[in-house]
Backbone as numpy.savetxt, mean C-alpha at the origin, in Angstrom:
# Nx Ny Nz CAx CAy CAz Cx Cy Cz
9.30 11.85 14.62 9.29 12.83 13.95 8.94 12.15 12.32
9.37 11.46 12.18 9.34 10.94 10.72 8.09 10.63 10.45
7.49 9.93 11.40 6.26 9.25 11.38 4.97 9.91 11.40
5.15 10.99 12.40 4.01 11.83 12.37 3.32 12.31 11.42
4.02 12.97 10.47 3.70 13.51 9.14 2.87 13.09 8.34
3.52 11.46 8.33 2.93 10.38 7.03 1.44 10.21 8.26
1.46 10.13 9.33 0.08 9.73 9.96 -1.18 10.77 9.84
-0.52 11.61 9.24 -1.53 13.00 9.09 -2.82 12.21 8.11
-2.22 11.16 6.84 -2.96 11.01 5.66 -4.00 10.17 6.54
-4.21 9.29 7.48 -5.23 8.44 7.86 -5.97 9.19 8.75
-5.58 10.35 9.47 -6.33 11.48 9.98 -7.18 12.28 9.04
-6.91 12.78 8.39 -7.18 14.08 7.79 -7.84 13.56 6.33
-7.26 12.41 5.64 -7.62 11.73 4.43 -9.06 11.43 4.54
-9.68 10.59 5.18 -10.90 10.23 5.50 -12.08 11.26 5.76
-11.39 12.30 6.40 -12.54 13.65 6.58 -12.58 14.29 5.41
-11.49 14.65 4.88 -11.18 15.50 3.71 -12.05 14.86 2.43
-11.70 13.49 2.34 -12.42 12.78 0.99 -13.69 12.97 1.28
-14.56 12.41 2.48 -15.85 12.50 3.13 -16.08 13.84 2.66
-15.78 14.92 2.83 -16.29 16.32 2.95 -16.66 16.62 1.33
-15.29 16.24 0.63 -15.32 16.40 -0.75 -16.59 15.70 -1.46
-16.69 14.33 -1.03 -17.58 13.41 -1.76 -19.07 14.05 -1.38
-19.35 14.38 -0.42 -20.64 14.76 0.37 -20.73 16.59 -0.32
-20.06 17.20 -0.61 -20.45 18.42 -0.93 -20.23 18.84 -2.58
-19.50 18.15 -2.87 -18.53 18.33 -4.54 -18.48 17.63 -5.10
-17.74 17.12 -6.34 -17.19 16.19 -7.02 -16.58 15.18 -6.77
-16.30 14.13 -6.99 -14.85 13.34 -6.77 -13.64 13.76 -7.71
-14.00 14.28 -8.51 -12.85 15.09 -9.30 -11.77 16.00 -8.13
-12.47 16.59 -7.16 -11.70 17.34 -6.65 -10.68 16.79 -5.63
-10.88 15.18 -5.15 -9.93 14.61 -4.61 -8.62 14.47 -5.78
-8.75 14.52 -6.88 -7.64 14.82 -7.68 -6.94 16.14 -7.86
-7.93 17.29 -7.72 -7.36 18.66 -7.99 -6.57 18.63 -6.48
-6.74 18.23 -5.51 -6.06 18.37 -4.40 -4.91 17.50 -4.34
-4.87 16.16 -4.41 -3.87 15.29 -4.53 -2.87 15.40 -5.49
-3.17 15.76 -6.45 -1.93 15.97 -7.54 -1.01 17.23 -7.34
-1.44 18.34 -7.04 -0.77 19.52 -6.83 0.31 19.04 -5.48
-0.37 18.51 -4.47 0.10 18.17 -3.36 1.05 17.34 -3.42
0.92 16.22 -4.55 1.98 15.26 -4.77 3.43 15.89 -6.09
2.71 16.81 -6.48 3.91 17.31 -7.09 4.81 18.46 -6.26
4.17 19.00 -5.28 4.90 19.87 -4.20 6.04 18.88 -3.67
5.19 17.85 -3.02 6.38 16.82 -2.68 7.53 16.39 -3.28
7.41 16.26 -4.82 8.66 15.92 -5.35 9.34 16.73 -5.34
9.05 18.20 -5.73 9.94 19.34 -5.73 10.49 19.47 -4.38
9.80 19.28 -3.41 10.45 19.59 -2.04 11.22 18.58 -1.45
11.33 17.21 -2.03 12.25 16.19 -1.98 13.61 16.36 -2.71
13.27 17.18 -3.88 14.70 17.24 -4.66 15.49 18.30 -3.86
14.79 19.33 -3.50 15.60 20.34 -2.82 15.99 20.45 -1.92
15.50 19.14 -0.79 15.76 19.73 0.72 16.38 18.15 1.21
15.94 17.02 0.67 16.59 15.35 1.24 18.03 15.45 0.57
19.06 15.06 1.41 20.04 14.80 0.95 20.42 14.01 -0.01
21.35 13.59 -0.38 21.75 12.89 -1.71 22.03 11.53 -1.33
21.48 10.51 -2.21 22.07 9.14 -1.51 23.53 8.54 -1.92
24.17 8.57 -0.91 25.47 8.19 -1.23 25.73 6.72 -1.42
25.08 5.81 -1.19 24.98 4.46 -1.25 25.58 4.03 -2.67
26.30 3.02 -2.97 26.94 2.29 -3.87 25.54 2.00 -4.61
25.72 2.29 -6.14 24.59 2.07 -6.85 25.58 1.07 -8.03
24.60 -0.50 -8.08 24.97 -1.19 -9.32 24.06 -1.22 -9.92
24.41 -0.33 -11.31 23.61 -0.36 -12.45 23.60 -1.80 -13.02
22.47 -1.82 -13.61 21.91 -3.27 -14.45 20.89 -2.89 -15.16
20.79 -3.61 -16.68 19.58 -3.55 -17.39 18.58 -3.52 -17.11
17.39 -3.08 -17.82 16.36 -3.24 -17.31 15.53 -4.64 -17.64
14.77 -5.44 -17.10 14.64 -6.36 -17.61 12.91 -6.33 -18.36
13.45 -6.11 -19.64 12.10 -5.46 -20.22 10.94 -6.65 -20.47
11.53 -7.70 -20.65 10.61 -8.59 -20.80 9.95 -9.14 -19.83
10.18 -8.78 -18.26 9.56 -9.08 -17.34 8.42 -8.03 -16.58
9.11 -6.96 -17.46 8.40 -5.47 -17.16 7.33 -5.48 -17.89
7.19 -6.58 -18.84 5.86 -6.60 -19.94 5.09 -7.37 -19.59
5.81 -8.43 -18.80 4.73 -9.44 -18.25 4.02 -9.02 -17.09
4.84 -8.72 -16.06 4.49 -8.20 -14.69 3.37 -7.13 -14.70
3.94 -5.99 -15.17 2.77 -4.74 -15.02 1.57 -5.31 -15.55
1.22 -5.74 -16.98 -0.21 -6.00 -17.37 -0.75 -6.85 -16.40
0.20 -7.80 -16.24 -0.21 -9.18 -15.28 -0.65 -8.36 -13.87
-0.53 -7.85 -13.39 -0.65 -6.85 -11.98 -2.07 -6.05 -12.18
-1.78 -5.10 -13.36 -3.11 -4.42 -13.83 -4.46 -5.27 -13.79
-4.22 -6.27 -14.82 -5.53 -7.08 -15.14 -5.84 -7.98 -13.54
-4.98 -8.48 -12.85 -5.37 -9.05 -11.69 -6.35 -8.26 -10.84
-5.56 -6.85 -10.54 -6.51 -5.86 -9.93 -7.80 -5.31 -10.80
-8.04 -5.34 -11.92 -9.17 -4.83 -12.61 -9.94 -6.05 -12.38
-9.59 -7.35 -12.80 -10.47 -8.66 -12.58 -11.08 -8.47 -11.52
-10.46 -8.37 -10.29 -11.01 -8.37 -8.86 -11.95 -7.26 -8.64
-11.77 -6.16 -9.39 -12.83 -4.62 -9.07 -13.92 -5.17 -9.81
-13.96 -5.79 -11.08 -15.17 -6.06 -11.74 -15.43 -7.93 -11.77
-15.70 -8.34 -10.53 -15.78 -9.48 -10.44 -17.32 -10.08 -11.22
-18.11 -9.17 -11.11 -19.80 -9.05 -11.62 -19.85 -9.15 -13.20
-18.71 -8.63 -13.84 -18.73 -8.44 -15.17 -18.53 -9.98 -15.82
-18.80 -9.97 -16.84 -18.69 -11.67 -17.58 -17.38 -11.66 -17.87
-16.48 -10.49 -18.31 -15.30 -10.60 -18.87 -14.26 -10.91 -17.67
-14.71 -10.72 -16.59 -13.84 -11.18 -15.22 -13.08 -12.34 -15.14
-13.54 -13.48 -15.36 -12.81 -14.62 -15.51 -11.77 -14.57 -16.39
-11.81 -14.05 -17.75 -10.63 -14.10 -18.80 -9.82 -12.94 -18.43
-10.26 -11.71 -17.99 -9.09 -11.02 -17.23 -8.30 -11.54 -16.22
-8.99 -12.30 -15.35 -8.40 -12.90 -14.14 -7.18 -13.92 -14.57
-7.96 -14.68 -15.81 -6.99 -15.90 -16.16 -5.88 -15.15 -16.97
-5.99 -14.39 -17.83 -4.70 -13.69 -18.45 -3.74 -13.03 -17.69
-4.33 -12.61 -16.32 -3.26 -12.15 -15.49 -2.52 -13.06 -14.92
-3.09 -14.35 -14.29 -2.69 -15.55 -13.75 -1.41 -15.90 -14.72
-1.75 -16.34 -16.01 -1.08 -16.33 -17.41 0.38 -15.62 -17.33
0.15 -14.46 -17.20 1.35 -13.37 -17.40 1.86 -13.47 -16.39
1.45 -13.26 -15.05 2.28 -13.57 -13.92 2.99 -14.84 -13.71
2.44 -15.90 -14.28 2.98 -17.41 -13.94 4.37 -16.98 -14.95
4.17 -16.51 -16.62 5.26 -16.62 -17.26 6.36 -15.78 -16.28
5.95 -14.66 -15.98 6.99 -13.67 -15.22 7.60 -14.70 -14.42
7.04 -15.34 -13.60 7.82 -16.00 -12.40 8.80 -17.27 -13.02
8.29 -17.85 -14.25 9.24 -18.78 -14.66 10.44 -18.02 -15.38
10.41 -17.08 -15.89 11.46 -16.37 -16.66 12.27 -15.54 -15.50
11.59 -15.33 -14.22 12.47 -14.27 -13.59 13.53 -15.43 -12.53
12.76 -16.62 -12.53 13.54 -18.03 -11.98 14.64 -18.34 -12.54
14.79 -18.28 -13.65 15.69 -18.36 -14.63 17.06 -17.37 -14.88
16.32 -15.96 -14.83 17.18 -14.75 -14.94 18.26 -14.60 -13.51
17.44 -14.84 -12.44 18.22 -15.01 -11.29 18.08 -13.46 -10.49
19.21 -12.84 -10.24 19.46 -11.45 -9.89 19.27 -10.39 -10.79
19.22 -10.98 -12.33 19.00 -10.20 -13.50 17.66 -9.96 -13.45
16.86 -10.50 -13.28 15.37 -10.26 -13.01 15.08 -8.88 -12.52
13.49 -8.59 -13.13 12.95 -7.57 -12.83 12.91 -7.38 -11.41
12.18 -8.81 -10.74 12.17 -9.32 -9.28 13.11 -10.05 -9.20
14.04 -10.33 -8.10 14.79 -11.02 -7.61 14.07 -12.17 -6.63
13.80 -13.27 -7.36 13.21 -13.95 -6.33 14.12 -15.17 -5.62
15.44 -14.78 -5.60 16.23 -15.74 -4.82 16.02 -15.03 -3.08
15.80 -13.78 -3.46 15.96 -13.21 -1.93 14.75 -13.93 -1.20
13.59 -14.62 -1.49 12.70 -15.19 -1.05 12.93 -16.40 -0.34
14.04 -16.97 -0.46 14.98 -18.29 -0.02 15.38 -17.52 1.13
15.72 -16.59 1.84 16.08 -16.06 3.13 14.94 -15.98 3.99
14.71 -16.47 5.06 13.65 -16.91 6.23 13.27 -15.51 6.39
14.28 -14.71 6.69 13.87 -13.08 7.39 13.21 -12.33 6.33
13.80 -12.38 4.99 13.10 -11.52 4.12 11.61 -12.11 3.72
11.80 -13.38 3.52 10.06 -13.96 3.41 9.30 -14.02 4.35
9.87 -13.84 5.88 8.64 -13.41 6.57 8.60 -11.99 6.92
9.71 -10.96 6.37 9.50 -9.96 6.49 8.22 -9.41 5.42
8.35 -10.02 4.00 7.26 -9.85 3.41 5.80 -9.94 3.34
5.99 -11.35 3.99 4.58 -11.95 4.31 4.00 -11.19 5.46
4.78 -10.37 6.33 4.24 -9.77 7.54 3.89 -8.42 6.81
4.82 -7.75 6.16 4.02 -6.45 5.25 3.12 -6.43 4.47
2.94 -7.62 3.74 1.64 -8.06 2.82 0.53 -8.13 3.76
0.43 -8.87 4.78 -0.49 -8.74 5.63 -0.86 -7.26 6.64
0.05 -6.57 6.77 -0.27 -5.74 7.43 -0.53 -4.75 6.65
-0.49 -4.70 5.19 -1.06 -3.70 3.99 -2.28 -4.03 4.37
-2.50 -5.40 3.90 -4.16 -5.96 3.97 -4.97 -5.10 4.77
-4.57 -5.23 6.13 -5.41 -4.47 7.16 -5.43 -3.18 7.11
-4.21 -2.75 6.52 -4.17 -1.08 6.55 -5.02 -0.45 5.46
-5.03 -1.27 4.41 -5.79 -1.00 3.38 -7.24 -1.40 3.37
-7.47 -1.95 4.23 -9.03 -2.28 4.67 -9.90 -1.39 5.32
-8.79 -0.56 5.83 -9.18 0.57 6.46 -9.66 1.69 5.77
-8.53 1.62 4.90 -9.02 2.98 3.95 -9.78 2.70 2.63
-10.41 1.42 2.50 -10.90 1.30 1.45 -12.11 0.47 1.76
-12.11 -0.61 2.32 -13.22 -1.63 2.19 -14.20 -0.95 3.65
-13.89 -0.75 4.43 -14.43 -0.16 5.26 -15.30 1.30 5.29
-14.70 2.29 4.63 -15.35 3.33 4.07 -16.41 3.07 2.81
-15.95 1.97 2.12 -17.25 1.38 1.21 -18.35 0.76 2.22
-18.14 0.10 3.08 -18.77 -0.77 3.69 -19.91 0.33 4.50
-19.11 1.62 5.07 -19.95 2.17 5.87 -21.29 3.46 4.88
-20.33 3.59 3.79 -21.07 4.23 2.75 -22.38 3.24 1.91
-21.99 2.50 1.08 -22.85 1.58 0.56 -23.61 0.84 1.77
-23.14 -0.04 2.68 -23.87 -1.18 3.33 -24.77 -0.22 4.53
-24.08 0.68 5.20 -25.02 1.21 6.33 -25.46 2.61 5.80
-25.58 2.91 4.53 -26.33 4.05 3.97 -25.58 5.27 4.77
-24.66 5.52 5.60 -23.85 6.62 5.89 -23.24 7.55 5.21
-23.58 9.00 5.10 -22.87 9.86 4.14 -21.49 9.46 4.27
-20.93 10.16 2.96 -19.60 10.05 3.14 -18.88 10.83 3.94
-19.39 12.18 4.58 -18.87 13.14 5.60 -18.64 12.48 6.77
-19.63 11.54 7.36 -19.83 10.95 8.29 -18.90 9.85 8.48
-18.95 9.14 7.26 -17.87 7.82 7.29 -16.28 8.48 7.46
-15.94 9.73 6.96 -15.01 10.38 7.18 -14.29 10.54 8.71
-15.49 11.06 9.18 -15.23 11.28 10.69 -15.34 10.02 11.49
-15.93 9.12 11.34 -15.71 7.69 12.04 -14.59 7.12 11.91
-14.02 7.28 10.41 -12.56 6.53 10.69 -11.30 7.53 11.34
-11.68 8.49 11.48 -10.56 9.74 12.25 -10.00 9.23 12.90
-10.56 8.25 14.25 -10.01 7.90 15.30 -8.91 6.95 15.17
-9.15 6.29 13.87 -7.82 5.43 13.63 -6.45 6.15 13.75
-6.83 7.38 12.83 -5.22 7.95 12.70 -5.13 8.43 13.72
-5.97 8.80 14.98 -5.75 9.67 16.08 -4.94 8.41 16.90
-5.50 7.46 16.91 -4.61 6.31 17.69 -3.35 5.95 17.19
-3.13 5.92 15.66 -1.80 5.51 15.31 -0.98 6.89 15.65
-1.30 8.12 15.57 -0.28 9.09 15.98 0.01 8.86 17.57
-1.02 8.47 18.22 -0.44 8.28 19.78 0.22 7.26 19.90
0.28 6.03 19.15 0.92 4.93 19.31 2.61 4.82 18.89
2.51 5.49 17.52 3.82 5.55 16.69 5.01 6.02 17.73
5.00 7.06 18.37 6.16 7.62 19.05 6.38 6.60 20.03
5.75 5.23 20.69 6.29 4.69 21.48 7.02 3.37 20.72
6.54 3.10 19.52 7.22 2.00 18.95 9.11 1.80 19.15
9.44 2.79 19.12 11.24 2.93 19.05 11.40 2.58 20.24
10.88 3.25 21.42 11.67 2.25 22.83 11.06 1.27 22.89
9.67 0.52 22.63 9.29 -0.48 22.68 10.38 -1.71 22.15
10.64 -0.99 21.01 11.45 -1.75 20.14 12.99 -2.45 20.78
13.04 -1.14 21.42 14.72 -1.07 21.97 14.70 -2.01 23.27
13.37 -1.84 23.83 13.05 -2.77 25.30 13.05 -3.94 24.93
12.18 -4.30 24.22 11.38 -5.86 24.23 12.06 -6.65 22.74
12.29 -5.76 21.90 13.31 -6.50 20.49 11.53 -6.41 19.64
12.36 -6.25 18.32 11.74 -6.49 17.06 10.68 -7.29 17.15
10.84 -8.97 17.34 9.75 -9.68 17.08 8.69 -9.75 18.09
8.84 -9.24 19.34 8.03 -9.38 20.36 7.04 -8.07 20.32
7.78 -6.95 20.06 7.07 -5.59 19.30 5.91 -5.87 18.43
6.41 -6.65 17.13 5.77 -7.25 16.09 4.55 -7.92 16.01
5.08 -9.10 17.02 3.77 -10.10 17.35 2.45 -9.40 18.03
2.97 -8.95 18.92 2.01 -8.09 19.91 1.03 -7.08 19.27
2.02 -6.42 18.49 1.20 -5.53 17.27 0.13 -6.42 16.40
0.66 -7.40 15.48 -0.20 -8.18 14.76 -1.68 -8.58 15.74
-1.07 -9.06 16.97 -2.36 -9.66 17.77 -3.33 -8.90 18.09
-2.76 -7.27 18.58 -3.79 -6.59 18.57 -4.55 -6.18 17.45
-3.80 -6.03 16.12 -4.56 -5.83 15.14 -5.62 -6.70 14.53
-5.14 -7.86 14.68 -6.44 -8.99 14.41 -7.41 -8.56 15.30
-7.23 -8.60 16.61 -8.50 -8.55 17.45 -9.20 -7.30 17.29
């Protein structure tokens, strides 16, 4: 029940975005997304229960924040503009900023913006890598495949949206079985099988 509403995004998102790009301006994507996002925040404040878990407050690692945030932005911007002459400098600065962050975070330990000691645990490191690869696959369907269909195959944005809709339908059909499969076969086997099917 929790997953199905989330999966409406991959189902309806490409179709709606394709229709908007085909018949209106891309600005309308924000005109729709921003009010929906604001509504989601308001509804979560009104209806979600309070988080009763213990909170251990600590000071914000401001230096780490000033290094990591622009470093990640520069990294993304540099790869988005690889054809620009400034791209090597932007990517170089991003690597420098992230490198300094990693050095400082290692020294600060648990007080750093991101506790790098967590990666020493095999389970956490494996889960992080798995999630990273899964996000790469997921975002490729949401970003790269539509771009390929529109720019490479010269398909209209609206038609590209319809071609991507079956992905959302497939996810909606398979998600309800994940819980029962996990109970029966275990997380490791289900994750390995899902990753193998996705790779194929």
